[in-house]
Amino acid sequence: TQLLEQSPQFLSIQEGENLTVYCNSSSVFSSLQWYRQEPGEGPVLLVTVVTGGEVKKLKRLTFQFGDARKDSSLHITAAQPGDTGLYLCAGAAGGYQKVTFGTGTKLQVIP
Amino acid sequence: EAQVTQNPRYLITVTGKKLTVTCSQNMNHEYMSWYRQDPGLGLRQIYYSMNVEVTDKGDVPEGYKVSRKEKRNFPLILESPSPNQTSLYFCASSSFNYGYTFGSGTRLTVV
């Protein structure tokens, strides 16, 4: 079973601060996804990265896929209370292989 | 609207009483999957399906069954539910590995 470890597990910051969440594995992935989940709801896809070294931006969120395709990071600039939630990374080994989810980072942005 | 529909949203049942959680997607996705989410354990894959009549075990398949007779439907069957199957369940679908669309979840309690 491939493992994806996220850090930190919990993060509580003030509105306006920047933060970075990390997703690490010893396995190589063909694609890596990031999701945000609200309590009691299903995760919502934020981005998929497929190329080593790829950087994608979604407004204040910047996603990076490691060169070796074993790790990824999510950087949020000027965090807002609406960014509060559980952030999950997920890796796919290739083709239709099963997707493994990371352990999650619970973010709280205090107004 | 593109979506994954799960039913029911909430279910309380007794040990040993067979139940089915339905899942339907309207995006013509080939790949569908079931996950359970438990505090401290994250999202764990139960079963997945790469296409009609093609299913395979995930990380925690014991006590569950699935079928994929039609592309849009992927029901989860608990033949004899036990209290350790109390959890939040999510169905998800995807085209290739470009990211999942999740349902809203089914909160199951087995007493």
Short mmCIF file of C-alpha atoms in Angstrom, two decimals, chain A residues 38-83:
data_model
loop_
_atom_site.label_atom_id
_atom_site.label_comp_id
_atom_site.label_asym_id
_atom_site.label_seq_id
_atom_site.Cartn_x
_atom_site.Cartn_y
_atom_site.Cartn_z
CA GLU A 38 -15.92 20.76 4.66
CA PRO A 39 -17.28 18.89 7.73
CA GLY A 40 -19.85 16.26 6.75
CA GLU A 41 -19.42 16.88 3.02
CA GLY A 42 -17.51 15.14 0.27
CA PRO A 43 -14.04 16.35 -0.73
CA VAL A 44 -13.99 18.84 -3.60
CA LEU A 45 -11.22 18.65 -6.18
CA LEU A 46 -8.98 21.72 -6.29
CA VAL A 47 -6.32 20.67 -8.79
CA THR A 48 -4.61 17.74 -10.50
CA VAL A 49 -0.90 17.84 -11.33
CA VAL A 50 0.64 15.27 -13.66
CA THR A 51 4.12 16.47 -14.69
CA GLY A 52 7.18 16.47 -12.43
CA GLY A 53 8.03 20.04 -11.46
CA GLU A 54 4.61 21.32 -12.51
CA VAL A 55 3.25 24.42 -10.78
CA LYS A 56 -0.43 25.36 -10.92
CA LYS A 57 -2.10 28.43 -9.48
CA LEU A 58 -5.71 28.79 -8.42
CA LYS A 59 -6.21 32.38 -7.24
CA ARG A 60 -4.31 32.53 -3.91
CA LEU A 61 -3.44 28.81 -3.96
CA THR A 62 -0.24 27.53 -5.56
CA PHE A 63 0.31 23.81 -6.09
CA GLN A 64 3.62 22.19 -6.94
CA PHE A 65 4.44 18.63 -7.96
CA GLY A 66 7.95 17.48 -7.06
CA ASP A 67 10.45 16.79 -9.83
CA ALA A 68 10.54 13.09 -8.92
CA ARG A 69 6.73 12.96 -8.66
CA LYS A 70 6.90 11.70 -5.08
CA ASP A 71 5.82 14.84 -3.27
CA SER A 72 3.71 17.95 -3.58
CA SER A 73 3.02 21.19 -1.77
CA LEU A 74 0.11 23.57 -1.44
CA HIS A 75 0.86 27.21 -0.63
CA ILE A 76 -1.88 29.64 0.36
CA THR A 77 -1.15 33.36 0.22
CA ALA A 78 -3.01 35.75 2.50
CA ALA A 79 -5.28 33.10 4.00
CA GLN A 80 -8.95 33.95 4.53
CA PRO A 81 -11.57 32.40 6.85
CA GLY A 82 -13.18 30.81 3.78
CA ASP A 83 -10.02 28.72 3.35
#
